[in-house]
Amino acid sequence: RKKCRVYHATSDDPGVVIALIHTRIEQLAPAVAATAAQQAKATRLQELNKRLKEEYVDCFADHLPHIQNLPDDVYHRIELIPGTTFTPSKGYDCPKKYRNAWNSLIEDHLSNGHI
């Protein structure tokens, strides 16, 4: 945190004290405005989060089970629209210098039953 400056009025003139208070308020105003903007942004994100979860309530689970309780025999299947053609292709190209390392890593996972 930043240290606050302490202002001492050396005059009995109330105008000096008021000027010091005014100066300090002007110094603090941007920080207060930034904090208010951050709070408004956070509130807006919370509202959007709530609305999204309400709209897609069937997609969000109330409770996620522990990983040990998840089924391990579930596979997925993507059904294409009838008449649609599918062309298998690589997702991305792997540089040749990494292929052996990736292949051995994938083989390790396959042999251990992870994939």
N, CA and C of each residue as an Amber inpcrd file, in Angstrom:
protein
   345
   0.8250000  -1.1810000   0.0000000   0.0000000   0.0000000   0.0000000
   0.8680000   1.2420000   0.0000000   0.3370000   2.2550000  -0.6240000
   1.0480000   3.5230000  -0.6230000   0.8220000   4.2150000   0.7210000
   1.8350000   4.9070000   1.1520000   1.7030000   5.6750000   2.3840000
   0.9340000   6.9590000   2.0880000   0.0950000   7.3370000   3.0050000
  -0.6540000   8.5790000   2.8620000   0.2290000   9.7480000   3.2840000
   0.1060000  10.8100000   2.5710000   0.8310000  12.0150000   2.9500000
   0.0530000  12.7240000   4.0510000   0.7640000  13.2660000   4.9790000
   0.1380000  14.0190000   6.0570000   0.3640000  15.4930000   5.7800000
  -0.7030000  16.2320000   5.7470000  -0.6210000  17.6620000   5.5020000
  -0.8520000  18.3940000   6.8200000  -0.0220000  19.3450000   7.0930000
  -0.1660000  20.1500000   8.2960000  -0.4380000  21.5900000   7.8690000
  -1.5170000  22.1240000   8.3690000  -1.8240000  23.5240000   8.0850000
  -1.0650000  24.3880000   9.0760000  -0.2530000  25.2470000   8.5440000
   0.5280000  26.1290000   9.4290000  -0.1380000  27.4820000   9.5690000
  -1.3180000  27.6080000   9.0140000  -2.0040000  28.8850000   9.0720000
  -3.3500000  28.6900000   9.7470000  -3.8340000  29.7230000  10.3710000
  -5.1710000  29.6690000  10.9730000  -6.2410000  29.9740000   9.9350000
  -5.8060000  30.2480000   8.7280000  -6.7500000  30.5900000   7.6630000
  -7.4980000  29.3390000   7.2310000  -8.8270000  29.3060000   7.3910000
  -9.6000000  28.1300000   6.9770000  -9.4790000  27.8480000   5.4810000
  -9.1780000  28.8510000   4.6880000  -9.0270000  28.6620000   3.2510000
  -7.8740000  27.7310000   2.9200000  -6.7950000  27.7860000   3.7080000
  -5.6390000  26.9100000   3.4970000  -6.0190000  25.4740000   3.8020000
  -6.7280000  25.2690000   4.8820000  -7.1580000  23.9200000   5.2640000
  -8.0900000  23.3520000   4.2010000  -9.0220000  24.1680000   3.7450000
  -9.9620000  23.7170000   2.7080000  -9.2120000  23.3990000   1.4160000
  -8.2230000  24.1960000   1.0790000  -7.4280000  23.9400000  -0.1280000
  -6.6640000  22.6330000  -0.0110000  -6.1240000  22.3570000   1.1740000
  -5.4220000  21.0900000   1.3810000  -6.3770000  19.9050000   1.2580000
  -7.5540000  20.0440000   1.8390000  -8.5670000  18.9660000   1.7480000
  -8.9760000  18.7690000   0.2910000  -9.1860000  19.8630000  -0.4200000
  -9.5740000  19.7740000  -1.8300000  -8.4840000  19.0830000  -2.6580000
  -7.2330000  19.4320000  -2.4030000  -6.1100000  18.8110000  -3.1150000
  -6.0660000  17.3070000  -2.8510000  -6.2590000  16.9480000  -1.6060000
  -6.2140000  15.5170000  -1.2570000  -7.3760000  14.7520000  -1.9030000
  -8.5490000  15.3390000  -1.9320000  -9.7010000  14.6970000  -2.5840000
  -9.4210000  14.4880000  -4.0590000  -8.8230000  15.4860000  -4.7070000
  -8.4890000  15.3430000  -6.1250000  -7.4410000  14.2620000  -6.3530000
  -6.5550000  14.0780000  -5.3900000  -5.5510000  13.0160000  -5.5080000
  -6.1870000  11.6370000  -5.3500000  -7.1680000  11.5400000  -4.4760000
  -7.8050000  10.2480000  -4.2190000  -8.8830000   9.8950000  -5.2280000
  -9.4480000  10.8670000  -5.9070000 -10.5690000  10.6330000  -6.8120000
 -10.2700000   9.5910000  -7.8920000  -9.1060000   9.6240000  -8.5810000
  -8.8500000   8.6000000  -9.6020000  -8.8060000   7.1880000  -9.0200000
  -8.2400000   7.0340000  -7.8270000  -8.1650000   5.7040000  -7.2170000
  -9.5580000   5.2040000  -6.8560000 -10.3890000   6.0940000  -6.3450000
 -11.7620000   5.7140000  -5.9950000 -12.5420000   5.3660000  -7.2600000
 -12.3480000   6.1460000  -8.3190000 -13.0390000   5.8670000  -9.5800000
 -12.5920000   4.5370000 -10.1650000 -11.2860000   4.2500000 -10.0870000
 -10.7750000   2.9750000 -10.6040000 -11.3480000   1.8120000  -9.8090000
 -11.4040000   1.9620000  -8.4910000 -11.9700000   0.9080000  -7.6430000
 -13.4440000   0.7100000  -7.9680000 -14.1660000   1.8100000  -8.1720000
 -15.5830000   1.7090000  -8.5250000 -15.7620000   1.0310000  -9.8790000
 -14.8770000   1.3390000 -10.8290000 -14.9580000   0.7070000 -12.1500000
 -14.6700000  -0.7890000 -12.0530000 -13.6840000  -1.1650000 -11.2370000
 -13.3740000  -2.5820000 -11.0530000 -14.5440000  -3.3000000 -10.4000000
 -15.1700000  -2.6550000  -9.4270000 -16.3220000  -3.2530000  -8.7540000
 -17.4850000  -3.4070000  -9.7250000 -17.7050000  -2.4020000 -10.5620000
 -18.7770000  -2.4840000 -11.5550000 -18.5120000  -3.6130000 -12.5450000
 -17.2480000  -3.7620000 -12.9550000 -16.8890000  -4.8400000 -13.8840000
 -17.1020000  -6.2080000 -13.2320000 -16.7020000  -6.3350000 -11.9680000
 -16.8870000  -7.6030000 -11.2570000 -18.3630000  -7.9290000 -11.1010000
 -19.1710000  -6.9230000 -10.7890000 -20.6130000  -7.1350000 -10.6570000
 -21.2120000  -7.5570000 -11.9890000 -20.7930000  -6.9180000 -13.0590000
 -21.2900000  -7.2650000 -14.4030000 -20.9150000  -8.7050000 -14.7590000
 -19.6710000  -9.1180000 -14.4700000 -19.2490000 -10.4870000 -14.7510000
 -20.0420000 -11.5000000 -13.9250000 -20.3300000 -11.1670000 -12.6720000
 -21.1390000 -12.0610000 -11.8470000 -22.5460000 -12.2070000 -12.4060000
 -23.1110000 -11.0960000 -12.8830000 -24.4500000 -11.1450000 -13.4860000
 -24.4490000 -11.9990000 -14.7540000 -23.4300000 -11.8110000 -15.5980000
 -23.3340000 -12.6040000 -16.8210000 -23.1380000 -14.0840000 -16.5020000
 -22.3280000 -14.3850000 -15.4930000 -22.0970000 -15.7590000 -15.0740000
 -23.4090000 -16.4020000 -14.6170000 -24.1530000 -15.6800000 -13.8060000
 -25.4280000 -16.1970000 -13.2980000 -26.4140000 -16.4270000 -14.4400000
 -26.5120000 -15.4470000 -15.3510000 -27.4480000 -15.5640000 -16.4670000
 -27.0710000 -16.7390000 -17.3830000 -25.7750000 -16.9070000 -17.6440000
 -25.3100000 -18.0040000 -18.4930000 -25.6370000 -19.3540000 -17.8620000
 -25.3800000 -19.4770000 -16.5580000 -25.6690000 -20.7340000 -15.8690000
 -27.1620000 -21.0200000 -15.8020000 -27.9820000 -19.9640000 -15.6980000
 -29.4320000 -20.1650000 -15.6980000 -29.9170000 -20.5920000 -17.0840000
 -29.3420000 -19.9910000 -18.1100000 -29.7610000 -20.3110000 -19.4830000
 -29.3720000 -21.7370000 -19.8650000 -28.2060000 -22.1760000 -19.4070000
 -27.7130000 -23.5070000 -19.7490000 -27.6460000 -24.3890000 -18.5030000
 -28.7010000 -24.3530000 -17.6990000 -28.7200000 -25.0880000 -16.4390000
 -28.5190000 -26.5900000 -16.6490000 -28.9540000 -27.1000000 -17.7920000
 -28.8080000 -28.5300000 -18.0590000 -27.3670000 -28.9200000 -18.3970000
 -26.4990000 -27.9450000 -18.6330000 -25.1050000 -28.2280000 -18.9770000
 -24.1650000 -28.1420000 -17.7800000 -24.6080000 -27.5430000 -16.6950000
 -23.7560000 -27.3470000 -15.5270000 -24.2200000 -28.2450000 -14.3950000
 -23.3240000 -29.0470000 -13.8810000 -23.6610000 -29.9470000 -12.7820000
 -23.6770000 -29.1670000 -11.4660000 -24.5840000 -29.5750000 -10.5750000
 -24.6190000 -28.9570000  -9.2480000 -23.4100000 -29.3780000  -8.4330000
 -22.9890000 -30.6130000  -8.6480000 -21.8780000 -31.1560000  -7.8730000
 -21.0170000 -31.9980000  -8.8100000 -19.7240000 -31.7810000  -8.7750000
 -18.8120000 -32.5910000  -9.5730000 -18.2530000 -33.7050000  -8.7010000
 -18.3730000 -34.9400000  -9.1560000 -17.8460000 -36.0450000  -8.3560000
 -16.3180000 -36.0470000  -8.3410000 -15.7720000 -36.6950000  -7.3440000
 -14.3240000 -36.8400000  -7.2510000 -13.8440000 -37.6560000  -8.4410000
 -12.6480000 -37.4340000  -8.8820000 -12.1100000 -38.1060000 -10.0700000
 -12.1260000 -39.6280000  -9.9220000 -11.9960000 -40.1320000  -8.6950000
 -12.0190000 -41.5800000  -8.4840000 -13.4140000 -42.1570000  -8.6990000
 -14.4430000 -41.3110000  -8.6120000 -15.8170000 -41.7710000  -8.7840000
 -16.3320000 -41.5970000 -10.2060000 -15.4930000 -41.0850000 -11.0870000
 -15.9170000 -40.9020000 -12.4790000 -15.8420000 -42.2270000 -13.2240000
 -16.7800000 -42.4470000 -14.1420000 -16.7200000 -43.6910000 -14.9220000
 -15.5280000 -43.6660000 -15.8680000 -14.9240000 -44.8220000 -16.0660000
 -13.7830000 -44.8920000 -16.9720000 -14.1010000 -45.6760000 -18.2380000
 -15.3700000 -46.0300000 -18.4070000 -15.7650000 -46.7900000 -19.5980000
 -16.6280000 -45.9500000 -20.5430000 -16.5310000 -44.6380000 -20.4500000
 -17.3390000 -43.7560000 -21.2850000 -16.5340000 -43.3460000 -22.5100000
 -17.1370000 -43.5030000 -23.6600000 -16.5200000 -43.0940000 -24.9130000
 -17.4550000 -42.1110000 -25.5960000 -16.9330000 -41.3250000 -26.4850000
 -17.7860000 -40.3720000 -27.1810000 -17.9680000 -40.7860000 -28.6360000
 -19.0150000 -40.2650000 -29.2110000 -19.2990000 -40.5250000 -30.6140000
 -19.9170000 -39.2670000 -31.1920000 -19.3810000 -38.8050000 -32.2830000
 -19.9010000 -37.6070000 -32.9370000 -20.6680000 -38.0490000 -34.1720000
 -21.9380000 -37.7180000 -34.1900000 -22.7650000 -38.0740000 -35.3390000
 -22.8300000 -36.8900000 -36.2890000 -22.4650000 -37.1430000 -37.5290000
 -22.4930000 -36.1000000 -38.5470000 -23.8750000 -36.0320000 -39.1830000
 -24.1770000 -34.8830000 -39.7450000 -25.4340000 -34.7140000 -40.4750000
 -25.3810000 -35.6430000 -41.6830000 -26.4680000 -36.3580000 -41.9550000
 -26.4650000 -37.2730000 -43.1120000 -26.0420000 -36.5460000 -44.3870000
 -25.1630000 -37.1840000 -45.1250000 -24.6660000 -36.6170000 -46.3760000
 -23.4070000 -35.7920000 -46.2060000 -23.0050000 -35.5450000 -44.9630000
 -21.7950000 -34.7810000 -44.7120000 -20.5890000 -35.6880000 -44.8760000
 -19.5790000 -35.1860000 -45.5420000 -18.3660000 -35.9820000 -45.7050000
 -17.3520000 -35.5640000 -44.6490000 -16.5620000 -36.5200000 -44.2090000
 -15.5430000 -36.2730000 -43.2000000 -14.1930000 -36.6410000 -43.7890000
 -13.2690000 -35.7070000 -43.7130000 -11.9200000 -35.9480000 -44.1990000
 -10.9760000 -35.9100000 -43.0110000 -10.4470000 -37.0800000 -42.6260000
  -9.5100000 -37.0660000 -41.4960000  -8.2540000 -36.2760000 -41.8410000
  -7.8040000 -35.4780000 -40.9000000  -6.5730000 -34.7220000 -41.1150000
  -5.8930000 -34.4990000 -39.7770000  -4.6210000 -34.1200000 -39.8390000
  -3.8850000 -33.8280000 -38.6210000  -4.3950000 -32.5260000 -38.0220000
  -4.4120000 -32.4630000 -36.7020000  -4.7950000 -31.2330000 -36.0410000
  -3.7340000 -30.1690000 -36.2200000  -2.5040000 -30.5730000 -36.1230000
  -1.3850000 -29.6630000 -36.3260000  -0.1460000 -30.4970000 -36.6300000
   0.8010000 -29.8740000 -37.2700000   2.0240000 -30.5670000 -37.6180000
   3.0070000 -30.4760000 -36.4510000   3.6820000 -31.5680000 -36.1960000
   4.6700000 -31.6240000 -35.1280000   6.0610000 -31.5540000 -35.7500000
   6.9150000 -30.6680000 -35.2530000   8.2800000 -30.6160000 -35.7900000
   8.9740000 -31.9740000 -35.6430000   9.7800000 -32.3190000 -36.6330000
  10.4290000 -33.6220000 -36.6710000  11.2690000 -33.9070000 -35.4300000
  11.9120000 -32.8770000 -34.8740000  12.7840000 -33.0970000 -33.7240000
  12.0120000 -33.5140000 -32.4710000  10.6800000 -33.2860000 -32.4380000
   9.8780000 -33.6650000 -31.2740000   9.1050000 -34.9670000 -31.4740000
   9.0590000 -35.4870000 -32.6890000   8.2200000 -36.6510000 -32.9840000
   8.5720000 -37.8780000 -32.1510000   9.8530000 -38.1940000 -32.0360000
  10.2540000 -39.3790000 -31.2530000   9.8470000 -39.2380000 -29.7930000
  10.0440000 -38.0590000 -29.2280000   9.6650000 -37.8290000 -27.8250000
   8.1560000 -37.9490000 -27.6570000   7.3850000 -37.3650000 -28.5830000
   5.9270000 -37.4620000 -28.5010000   5.4700000 -38.9080000 -28.6630000
   6.0570000 -39.6050000 -29.6180000   5.6650000 -41.0000000 -29.8370000
   5.9340000 -41.8490000 -28.5970000   7.0970000 -41.6700000 -27.9710000
   7.3850000 -42.4690000 -26.7750000   6.4500000 -42.0860000 -25.6290000
   6.1180000 -40.8030000 -25.4960000   5.1810000 -40.3630000 -24.4640000
   3.7920000 -40.9630000 -24.6870000   3.3470000 -40.9400000 -25.9190000
   2.0330000 -41.5100000 -26.2450000   2.0320000 -43.0130000 -26.0250000
   3.0900000 -43.6740000 -26.4180000   3.1850000 -45.1210000 -26.1980000
   3.1530000 -45.4550000 -24.7040000   3.8440000 -44.6540000 -23.8900000
   3.8140000 -44.8640000 -22.4360000   2.3910000 -44.7430000 -21.8990000
   1.6700000 -43.7260000 -22.3530000   0.2910000 -43.5440000 -21.8960000
  -0.6060000 -44.6790000 -22.3680000  -0.4030000 -45.1130000 -23.5910000
  -1.1970000 -46.2350000 -24.1060000  -0.9270000 -47.5110000 -23.3130000
   0.3430000 -47.8030000 -23.0490000   0.6870000 -49.0220000 -22.3350000
   0.1990000 -48.9880000 -20.8860000   0.0940000 -47.8010000 -20.2970000
  -0.4000000 -47.6870000 -18.9330000  -1.9230000 -47.5760000 -18.8490000
  -2.5680000 -47.5470000 -20.0230000  -4.0280000 -47.5010000 -20.0390000
  -4.6150000 -46.1300000 -19.7980000  -3.8070000 -45.0790000 -19.8890000
  -4.3290000 -43.7230000 -19.6880000  -5.1200000 -43.2330000 -20.8720000
  -4.7470000 -43.6850000 -22.0560000  -5.4920000 -43.3260000 -23.2660000
  -5.7150000 -44.5580000 -24.0990000
